[in-house]
Short mmCIF file of C-alpha atoms in Angstrom, two decimals:
data_model
loop_
_atom_site.label_atom_id
_atom_site.label_comp_id
_atom_site.label_asym_id
_atom_site.label_seq_id
_atom_site.Cartn_x
_atom_site.Cartn_y
_atom_site.Cartn_z
CA ASP A 1 56.31 -28.54 86.71
CA THR A 2 52.57 -27.81 85.26
CA ALA A 3 49.77 -29.35 87.03
CA VAL A 4 47.36 -28.90 84.65
CA SER A 5 48.20 -28.15 81.02
CA GLN A 6 45.97 -27.52 78.01
CA THR A 7 47.17 -27.37 74.63
CA PRO A 8 46.07 -24.83 72.69
CA LYS A 9 45.76 -22.36 74.58
CA TYR A 10 44.10 -19.96 71.57
CA LEU A 11 42.00 -21.63 68.48
CA VAL A 12 40.23 -19.46 65.72
CA THR A 13 38.62 -22.00 62.97
CA GLN A 14 35.96 -21.37 60.50
CA MET A 15 32.19 -22.97 60.94
CA GLY A 16 32.21 -26.51 60.59
CA ASN A 17 35.24 -27.16 60.82
CA ASP A 18 36.79 -30.36 63.52
CA LYS A 19 39.19 -29.35 66.01
CA SER A 20 40.73 -30.93 69.87
CA ILE A 21 41.92 -30.06 72.85
CA LYS A 22 44.33 -31.44 75.09
CA CYS A 23 44.19 -32.36 78.05
CA GLU A 24 46.85 -33.55 80.73
CA GLN A 25 47.74 -33.47 84.85
CA ASN A 26 50.77 -34.55 86.27
CA LEU A 27 48.97 -34.32 90.03
CA GLY A 28 48.14 -38.01 89.89
CA HIS A 29 44.36 -37.24 90.22
CA ASP A 30 42.22 -39.91 89.14
CA THR A 31 39.07 -37.70 87.74
CA MET A 32 38.99 -35.43 85.26
CA TYR A 33 36.71 -32.73 84.28
CA TRP A 34 35.81 -30.50 81.01
CA TYR A 35 33.61 -26.76 81.99
CA LYS A 36 32.91 -24.04 79.17
CA GLN A 37 32.70 -20.56 80.17
CA ASP A 38 30.65 -18.56 77.86
CA SER A 39 30.68 -14.85 77.45
CA LYS A 40 28.92 -13.91 80.79
CA LYS A 41 31.63 -15.83 82.73
CA PHE A 42 29.07 -18.86 83.80
CA LEU A 43 31.41 -21.71 84.19
CA LYS A 44 29.58 -24.77 83.18
CA ILE A 45 30.30 -28.38 83.74
CA MET A 46 30.33 -30.54 80.23
CA PHE A 47 31.80 -33.95 80.86
CA SER A 48 33.77 -35.77 84.04
CA TYR A 49 35.85 -38.54 83.56
CA ASN A 50 37.21 -41.29 86.71
CA ASN A 51 40.47 -43.77 86.24
CA LYS A 52 38.88 -43.22 81.75
CA GLU A 53 35.71 -44.42 82.59
CA LEU A 54 33.09 -41.74 81.94
CA ILE A 55 30.54 -40.29 84.91
CA ILE A 56 28.94 -37.43 84.57
CA ASN A 57 28.30 -36.20 80.99
CA GLU A 58 25.44 -33.21 81.12
CA THR A 59 22.97 -32.43 78.45
CA VAL A 60 25.98 -31.15 75.77
CA PRO A 61 25.65 -31.84 71.81
CA ASN A 62 27.14 -35.22 70.42
CA ARG A 63 29.19 -32.57 68.45
CA PHE A 64 31.50 -33.07 71.20
CA SER A 65 33.56 -36.47 72.35
CA PRO A 66 35.72 -36.44 74.87
CA LYS A 67 38.58 -39.31 75.24
CA SER A 68 40.11 -40.39 77.78
CA PRO A 69 44.01 -42.78 76.65
CA ASP A 70 44.79 -42.72 80.47
CA LYS A 71 43.98 -41.47 83.54
CA ALA A 72 46.30 -38.07 83.13
CA HIS A 73 44.57 -37.14 80.05
CA LEU A 74 41.41 -36.06 78.88
CA ASN A 75 41.16 -34.88 75.44
CA LEU A 76 37.75 -32.95 73.76
CA HIS A 77 37.06 -33.83 70.38
CA ILE A 78 34.59 -31.07 68.56
CA ASN A 79 33.21 -31.91 65.50
CA SER A 80 31.02 -29.14 62.75
CA LEU A 81 32.01 -26.25 64.80
CA GLU A 82 29.39 -23.96 65.62
CA LEU A 83 29.35 -20.09 66.03
CA GLY A 84 27.54 -20.58 69.59
CA ASP A 85 30.85 -22.64 70.71
CA SER A 86 32.79 -19.74 71.06
CA ALA A 87 34.12 -19.76 74.72
CA VAL A 88 36.82 -20.56 77.02
CA TYR A 89 37.06 -24.29 77.54
CA PHE A 90 38.86 -25.30 80.77
CA CYS A 91 40.26 -29.01 82.00
CA ALA A 92 40.69 -29.31 85.27
CA SER A 93 41.24 -32.64 87.65
CA SER A 94 40.53 -33.33 91.29
CA HIS A 95 41.15 -36.55 93.66
CA LYS A 96 37.58 -38.76 93.37
CA SER A 97 34.14 -37.37 94.80
CA ALA A 98 34.54 -37.77 98.90
CA THR A 99 32.41 -40.55 100.01
CA SER A 100 32.38 -40.22 104.30
CA GLY A 101 35.72 -39.69 105.49
CA GLY A 102 37.42 -39.08 102.18
CA LEU A 103 38.83 -36.44 101.00
CA TYR A 104 37.21 -33.11 99.42
CA ASN A 105 37.34 -32.80 95.65
CA GLU A 106 39.21 -29.54 95.55
CA GLN A 107 39.38 -29.37 91.57
CA PHE A 108 42.26 -27.84 89.69
CA PHE A 109 42.01 -25.92 86.84
CA GLY A 110 43.88 -25.90 83.39
CA PRO A 111 44.75 -22.51 81.75
CA GLY A 112 41.83 -22.60 79.75
CA THR A 113 41.11 -23.09 75.91
CA ARG A 114 40.21 -19.65 74.34
CA LEU A 115 37.81 -20.93 71.16
CA THR A 116 36.81 -18.83 68.42
CA VAL A 117 34.43 -19.61 66.19
CA LEU A 118 33.92 -17.75 62.51
CA GLY B 1 17.87 -29.07 90.40
CA GLN B 2 20.37 -26.82 91.69
CA ASN B 3 20.17 -22.73 91.88
CA ILE B 4 22.72 -20.87 93.31
CA ASP B 5 22.68 -16.91 93.61
CA GLN B 6 25.17 -14.15 94.00
CA PRO B 7 25.73 -10.94 93.22
CA THR B 8 26.88 -10.07 90.19
CA GLU B 9 29.20 -6.71 90.77
CA MET B 10 30.65 -5.43 94.17
CA THR B 11 32.84 -2.61 94.40
CA ALA B 12 35.44 -1.42 97.71
CA THR B 13 37.87 0.26 99.01
CA GLU B 14 41.46 -0.88 99.69
CA GLY B 15 41.91 -2.49 103.19
CA ALA B 16 38.85 -2.35 103.74
CA ILE B 17 36.69 -5.74 104.99
CA VAL B 18 33.48 -6.76 101.83
CA GLN B 19 31.75 -9.81 102.43
CA ILE B 20 30.36 -11.70 99.13
CA ASN B 21 27.39 -13.34 99.74
CA CYS B 22 25.79 -16.79 98.31
CA THR B 23 22.60 -18.49 98.53
CA TYR B 24 21.77 -21.97 97.28
CA GLN B 25 19.16 -24.80 96.43
CA THR B 26 20.32 -27.85 96.18
CA SER B 27 19.36 -31.59 96.77
CA GLY B 28 22.04 -33.90 98.79
CA PHE B 29 24.21 -30.87 99.59
CA ASN B 30 27.58 -32.03 100.57
CA GLY B 31 30.26 -29.18 100.16
CA LEU B 32 30.37 -25.56 99.63
CA PHE B 33 33.39 -24.57 97.90
CA TRP B 34 34.60 -20.78 96.86
CA TYR B 35 37.07 -19.94 93.85
CA GLN B 36 38.89 -16.97 92.83
CA GLN B 37 38.96 -15.97 88.84
CA HIS B 38 41.21 -12.81 87.50
CA ALA B 39 40.22 -12.06 84.19
CA GLY B 40 41.49 -14.28 81.58
CA GLU B 41 43.27 -16.73 84.15
CA ALA B 42 41.64 -20.36 85.38
CA PRO B 43 39.58 -20.70 88.94
CA THR B 44 42.18 -20.98 91.72
CA PHE B 45 40.08 -22.94 95.18
CA LEU B 46 40.09 -20.63 98.22
CA SER B 47 37.82 -22.21 100.54
CA TYR B 48 35.90 -25.34 101.26
CA ASN B 49 32.77 -25.81 103.57
CA VAL B 50 30.41 -29.14 104.26
CA LEU B 51 29.46 -28.06 108.10
CA ASP B 52 28.20 -25.06 109.90
CA GLY B 53 30.21 -22.12 110.29
CA LEU B 54 33.42 -20.36 109.81
CA GLU B 55 36.45 -21.48 107.77
CA GLU B 56 39.30 -19.29 108.59
CA LYS B 57 42.97 -18.79 106.08
CA GLY B 58 44.10 -15.93 106.47
CA ARG B 59 42.96 -12.72 104.82
CA PHE B 60 39.86 -14.55 103.42
CA SER B 61 37.29 -16.53 105.57
CA SER B 62 34.37 -18.57 104.61
CA PHE B 63 30.95 -19.34 106.56
CA LEU B 64 27.96 -21.67 105.73
CA SER B 65 24.64 -22.39 107.00
CA ARG B 66 23.68 -25.70 105.79
CA SER B 67 20.02 -25.07 106.91
CA LYS B 68 19.74 -21.67 105.52
CA GLY B 69 21.41 -22.35 101.95
CA TYR B 70 23.31 -19.89 102.42
CA SER B 71 27.32 -18.93 102.25
CA TYR B 72 29.77 -15.78 102.64
CA LEU B 73 32.71 -15.15 101.40
CA LEU B 74 34.71 -12.50 103.54
CA LEU B 75 37.84 -10.96 102.07
CA LYS B 76 39.58 -8.32 104.96
CA GLU B 77 42.82 -5.99 104.03
CA LEU B 78 41.97 -5.77 100.71
CA GLN B 79 44.54 -5.35 98.52
CA MET B 80 44.40 -4.54 94.56
CA LYS B 81 45.17 -7.77 93.69
CA ASP B 82 41.95 -9.54 95.17
CA SER B 83 40.12 -7.62 91.87
CA ALA B 84 38.63 -10.71 90.36
CA SER B 85 35.62 -12.74 89.73
CA TYR B 86 34.47 -14.99 93.24
CA LEU B 87 32.71 -18.14 92.10
CA CYS B 88 30.59 -19.75 94.26
CA ALA B 89 30.17 -24.15 94.40
CA VAL B 90 28.04 -26.55 95.05
CA ARG B 91 28.73 -30.04 95.40
CA ARG B 92 25.85 -32.66 95.36
CA SER B 93 26.70 -36.00 97.45
CA SER B 94 25.90 -38.47 94.49
CA ALA B 95 28.00 -37.05 92.12
CA SER B 96 31.47 -35.37 91.39
CA LYS B 97 29.69 -32.54 89.90
CA ILE B 98 29.88 -29.62 91.30
CA ILE B 99 27.76 -26.91 90.28
CA PHE B 100 29.14 -23.19 89.98
CA GLY B 101 27.15 -19.90 90.39
CA SER B 102 27.73 -17.03 87.66
CA GLY B 103 30.39 -15.25 89.69
CA THR B 104 30.75 -12.13 90.98
CA ARG B 105 33.25 -9.43 90.09
CA LEU B 106 34.89 -7.51 92.90
CA SER B 107 36.30 -4.58 91.54
CA ILE B 108 38.88 -2.50 94.29
CA ARG B 109 39.90 0.75 94.25
CA PRO B 110 42.53 2.57 95.57
#
């Protein structure tokens, strides 16, 4: 009954390769996110999708391409991996951001994918 | 833009009380979150404040002063399992985006 799941949990690969990380949530949320947490533990948002539509796209190299086949899935594809891409990548989901009288959007995080680029 | 500051590290004693402060500067403030993250694990939600005042939830309480751009997380009756990083995060009204601070690593000693 995992709420937010990611695969793989660990990913070790060579520089220049292309890799994907998958994320699925079974909470019925309509908004999903990708975060990157670097070695200094700073958690930084990369992308957010609401109902399969991209709503947040931070300053991220275009080697990173998110794909949302449906609102329960948000995958992250990374081309031409670089050493600096080594980090832990967290997927998260929430209800849509609150407007007045709406729900606040507590985010539920997946277990993380530790990516190591050699 | 936004800027979130919190101490990098703190140490406290089992059974005691500790207060972790967070100051922020942001346009269009619409709520402040506290998350707990144990080493090697995902962040988990602790509290949410959007109005001034204190929100209490068991051993944990969170306070917000919007006029001062200030929040704190108060942990009472500390237990060894409370050793973790505590992340302060601010939401802007214009987007679903939540901006996280760099976290405070709390160590509990017996």
